[in-house]
Amino acid sequence: REVCEETGYQVRALEQLSWNVFRCEIVAEGVCTKPVDEGFLEKGWWSKSDLDQLTFRAETWGDKVGLMSQHLTEQPDIAGVCGCKVCRTEGFSTTSKQCAWGKDTSPEEACACLKASSLEGRDLVDDCGCKACEGEGWSSHAGMCRRGRSTSPQEACECRKTGEPWLSPR
């Protein structure tokens, strides 16, 4: 509840890291729309190597840098079909015409990137093998490509790392 009230994200706790800190995964965005107490906090995504450059609110949950350093892993720089660093949660934004953090690359965007970089006769499939030019993206819940879905950076990263489609933990 606290995460949703302060960030707008709905999360699922995966592991307790300290008495009041949990490792979570985002399950939905924009769920909480009315700010409570101090309102929505400024948020962003950083890698482990960025920790020393960040400023945190004092006296909130202990040695933040130490705790995050202990539990974060560096994500590889794996480029998706549009050249975005999918393992660092980047997707392509048509609006800004560049990779952007937290953006899913839509099938239309993936198709345009594939067409621009495609070799003649090569299948136009996204990072998880979905037919982007036919409007498909990966659905980790269904465990297959689905029309009208976008392959998320997390899904693209897992597909690129393993060479196999990604299924979300249930």
PDB file of N, CA and C in Angstrom, residues 91-126:
ATOM      1  N   GLY A  91      12.759   1.269 -23.264  1.00  0.00           N
ATOM      2  CA  GLY A  91      11.993   0.939 -24.457  1.00  0.00           C
ATOM      3  C   GLY A  91      12.040   2.126 -25.398  1.00  0.00           C
ATOM      4  N   PHE A  92      11.561   1.944 -26.619  1.00  0.00           N
ATOM      5  CA  PHE A  92      11.624   3.022 -27.594  1.00  0.00           C
ATOM      6  C   PHE A  92      10.401   3.920 -27.492  1.00  0.00           C
ATOM      7  N   SER A  93      10.628   5.219 -27.535  1.00  0.00           N
ATOM      8  CA  SER A  93       9.551   6.205 -27.493  1.00  0.00           C
ATOM      9  C   SER A  93       9.456   6.899 -28.839  1.00  0.00           C
ATOM     10  N   THR A  94       8.337   6.710 -29.519  1.00  0.00           N
ATOM     11  CA  THR A  94       8.110   7.382 -30.796  1.00  0.00           C
ATOM     12  C   THR A  94       8.049   8.894 -30.594  1.00  0.00           C
ATOM     13  N   THR A  95       7.459   9.321 -29.484  1.00  0.00           N
ATOM     14  CA  THR A  95       7.308  10.750 -29.196  1.00  0.00           C
ATOM     15  C   THR A  95       8.652  11.455 -29.148  1.00  0.00           C
ATOM     16  N   SER A  96       9.599  10.888 -28.388  1.00  0.00           N
ATOM     17  CA  SER A  96      10.909  11.532 -28.263  1.00  0.00           C
ATOM     18  C   SER A  96      11.924  10.993 -29.264  1.00  0.00           C
ATOM     19  N   LYS A  97      11.521   9.973 -30.020  1.00  0.00           N
ATOM     20  CA  LYS A  97      12.380   9.361 -31.050  1.00  0.00           C
ATOM     21  C   LYS A  97      13.705   8.861 -30.472  1.00  0.00           C
ATOM     22  N   GLN A  98      13.617   8.285 -29.257  1.00  0.00           N
ATOM     23  CA  GLN A  98      14.801   7.735 -28.609  1.00  0.00           C
ATOM     24  C   GLN A  98      14.372   6.735 -27.544  1.00  0.00           C
ATOM     25  N   CYS A  99      15.343   6.028 -27.008  1.00  0.00           N
ATOM     26  CA  CYS A  99      15.072   5.084 -25.933  1.00  0.00           C
ATOM     27  C   CYS A  99      14.745   5.870 -24.672  1.00  0.00           C
ATOM     28  N   ALA A 100      13.803   5.362 -23.899  1.00  0.00           N
ATOM     29  CA  ALA A 100      13.394   6.035 -22.676  1.00  0.00           C
ATOM     30  C   ALA A 100      13.171   5.004 -21.578  1.00  0.00           C
ATOM     31  N   TRP A 101      13.574   5.377 -20.358  1.00  0.00           N
ATOM     32  CA  TRP A 101      13.387   4.495 -19.228  1.00  0.00           C
ATOM     33  C   TRP A 101      11.901   4.237 -18.984  1.00  0.00           C
ATOM     34  N   GLY A 102      11.568   2.988 -18.650  1.00  0.00           N
ATOM     35  CA  GLY A 102      10.208   2.639 -18.261  1.00  0.00           C
ATOM     36  C   GLY A 102       9.218   2.562 -19.400  1.00  0.00           C
ATOM     37  N   LYS A 103       9.677   2.669 -20.630  1.00  0.00           N
ATOM     38  CA  LYS A 103       8.792   2.652 -21.801  1.00  0.00           C
ATOM     39  C   LYS A 103       8.784   1.262 -22.419  1.00  0.00           C
ATOM     40  N   ASP A 104       7.614   0.721 -22.690  1.00  0.00           N
ATOM     41  CA  ASP A 104       7.505  -0.512 -23.467  1.00  0.00           C
ATOM     42  C   ASP A 104       7.576  -0.143 -24.942  1.00  0.00           C
ATOM     43  N   THR A 105       8.328  -0.908 -25.714  1.00  0.00           N
ATOM     44  CA  THR A 105       8.382  -0.699 -27.159  1.00  0.00           C
ATOM     45  C   THR A 105       7.144  -1.355 -27.757  1.00  0.00           C
ATOM     46  N   SER A 106       6.263  -0.561 -28.345  1.00  0.00           N
ATOM     47  CA  SER A 106       5.026  -1.111 -28.906  1.00  0.00           C
ATOM     48  C   SER A 106       5.351  -1.959 -30.132  1.00  0.00           C
ATOM     49  N   PRO A 107       4.430  -2.843 -30.542  1.00  0.00           N
ATOM     50  CA  PRO A 107       4.662  -3.613 -31.762  1.00  0.00           C
ATOM     51  C   PRO A 107       4.926  -2.719 -32.979  1.00  0.00           C
ATOM     52  N   GLU A 108       4.228  -1.581 -33.058  1.00  0.00           N
ATOM     53  CA  GLU A 108       4.421  -0.663 -34.186  1.00  0.00           C
ATOM     54  C   GLU A 108       5.833  -0.080 -34.181  1.00  0.00           C
ATOM     55  N   GLU A 109       6.305   0.304 -32.988  1.00  0.00           N
ATOM     56  CA  GLU A 109       7.659   0.837 -32.863  1.00  0.00           C
ATOM     57  C   GLU A 109       8.695  -0.242 -33.188  1.00  0.00           C
ATOM     58  N   ALA A 110       8.481  -1.455 -32.664  1.00  0.00           N
ATOM     59  CA  ALA A 110       9.400  -2.566 -32.941  1.00  0.00           C
ATOM     60  C   ALA A 110       9.422  -2.876 -34.435  1.00  0.00           C
ATOM     61  N   CYS A 111       8.265  -2.859 -35.081  1.00  0.00           N
ATOM     62  CA  CYS A 111       8.174  -3.131 -36.517  1.00  0.00           C
ATOM     63  C   CYS A 111       8.976  -2.095 -37.313  1.00  0.00           C
ATOM     64  N   ALA A 112       8.822  -0.821 -36.958  1.00  0.00           N
ATOM     65  CA  ALA A 112       9.559   0.237 -37.666  1.00  0.00           C
ATOM     66  C   ALA A 112      11.067   0.044 -37.503  1.00  0.00           C
ATOM     67  N   CYS A 113      11.507  -0.286 -36.300  1.00  0.00           N
ATOM     68  CA  CYS A 113      12.940  -0.520 -36.056  1.00  0.00           C
ATOM     69  C   CYS A 113      13.421  -1.734 -36.838  1.00  0.00           C
ATOM     70  N   LEU A 114      12.616  -2.798 -36.838  1.00  0.00           N
ATOM     71  CA  LEU A 114      12.988  -4.015 -37.568  1.00  0.00           C
ATOM     72  C   LEU A 114      13.087  -3.751 -39.061  1.00  0.00           C
ATOM     73  N   LYS A 115      12.124  -3.005 -39.593  1.00  0.00           N
ATOM     74  CA  LYS A 115      12.151  -2.694 -41.030  1.00  0.00           C
ATOM     75  C   LYS A 115      13.360  -1.845 -41.388  1.00  0.00           C
ATOM     76  N   ALA A 116      13.710  -0.903 -40.505  1.00  0.00           N
ATOM     77  CA  ALA A 116      14.837  -0.011 -40.771  1.00  0.00           C
ATOM     78  C   ALA A 116      16.176  -0.747 -40.750  1.00  0.00           C
ATOM     79  N   SER A 117      16.250  -1.817 -39.953  1.00  0.00           N
ATOM     80  CA  SER A 117      17.527  -2.515 -39.817  1.00  0.00           C
ATOM     81  C   SER A 117      17.530  -3.911 -40.431  1.00  0.00           C
ATOM     82  N   SER A 118      16.440  -4.283 -41.068  1.00  0.00           N
ATOM     83  CA  SER A 118      16.281  -5.661 -41.539  1.00  0.00           C
ATOM     84  C   SER A 118      17.123  -5.994 -42.766  1.00  0.00           C
ATOM     85  N   LEU A 119      17.619  -7.201 -42.740  1.00  0.00           N
ATOM     86  CA  LEU A 119      18.273  -7.753 -43.922  1.00  0.00           C
ATOM     87  C   LEU A 119      17.194  -8.420 -44.761  1.00  0.00           C
ATOM     88  N   GLU A 120      17.293  -8.351 -46.040  1.00  0.00           N
ATOM     89  CA  GLU A 120      16.294  -8.928 -46.948  1.00  0.00           C
ATOM     90  C   GLU A 120      16.037 -10.391 -46.600  1.00  0.00           C
ATOM     91  N   GLY A 121      14.770 -10.750 -46.496  1.00  0.00           N
ATOM     92  CA  GLY A 121      14.383 -12.134 -46.252  1.00  0.00           C
ATOM     93  C   GLY A 121      14.380 -12.547 -44.785  1.00  0.00           C
ATOM     94  N   ARG A 122      14.798 -11.658 -43.888  1.00  0.00           N
ATOM     95  CA  ARG A 122      14.834 -11.976 -42.460  1.00  0.00           C
ATOM     96  C   ARG A 122      13.439 -11.780 -41.865  1.00  0.00           C
ATOM     97  N   ASP A 123      13.042 -12.689 -40.952  1.00  0.00           N
ATOM     98  CA  ASP A 123      11.753 -12.544 -40.281  1.00  0.00           C
ATOM     99  C   ASP A 123      11.754 -11.293 -39.415  1.00  0.00           C
ATOM    100  N   LEU A 124      10.641 -10.563 -39.429  1.00  0.00           N
ATOM    101  CA  LEU A 124      10.514  -9.348 -38.627  1.00  0.00           C
ATOM    102  C   LEU A 124       9.878  -9.704 -37.288  1.00  0.00           C
ATOM    103  N   VAL A 125      10.698 -10.214 -36.364  1.00  0.00           N
ATOM    104  CA  VAL A 125      10.205 -10.601 -35.041  1.00  0.00           C
ATOM    105  C   VAL A 125      10.928  -9.798 -33.973  1.00  0.00           C
ATOM    106  N   ASP A 126      10.237  -9.567 -32.851  1.00  0.00           N
ATOM    107  CA  ASP A 126      10.833  -8.793 -31.769  1.00  0.00           C
ATOM    108  C   ASP A 126      11.753  -9.669 -30.920  1.00  0.00           C
TER     109      ASP A 126
END
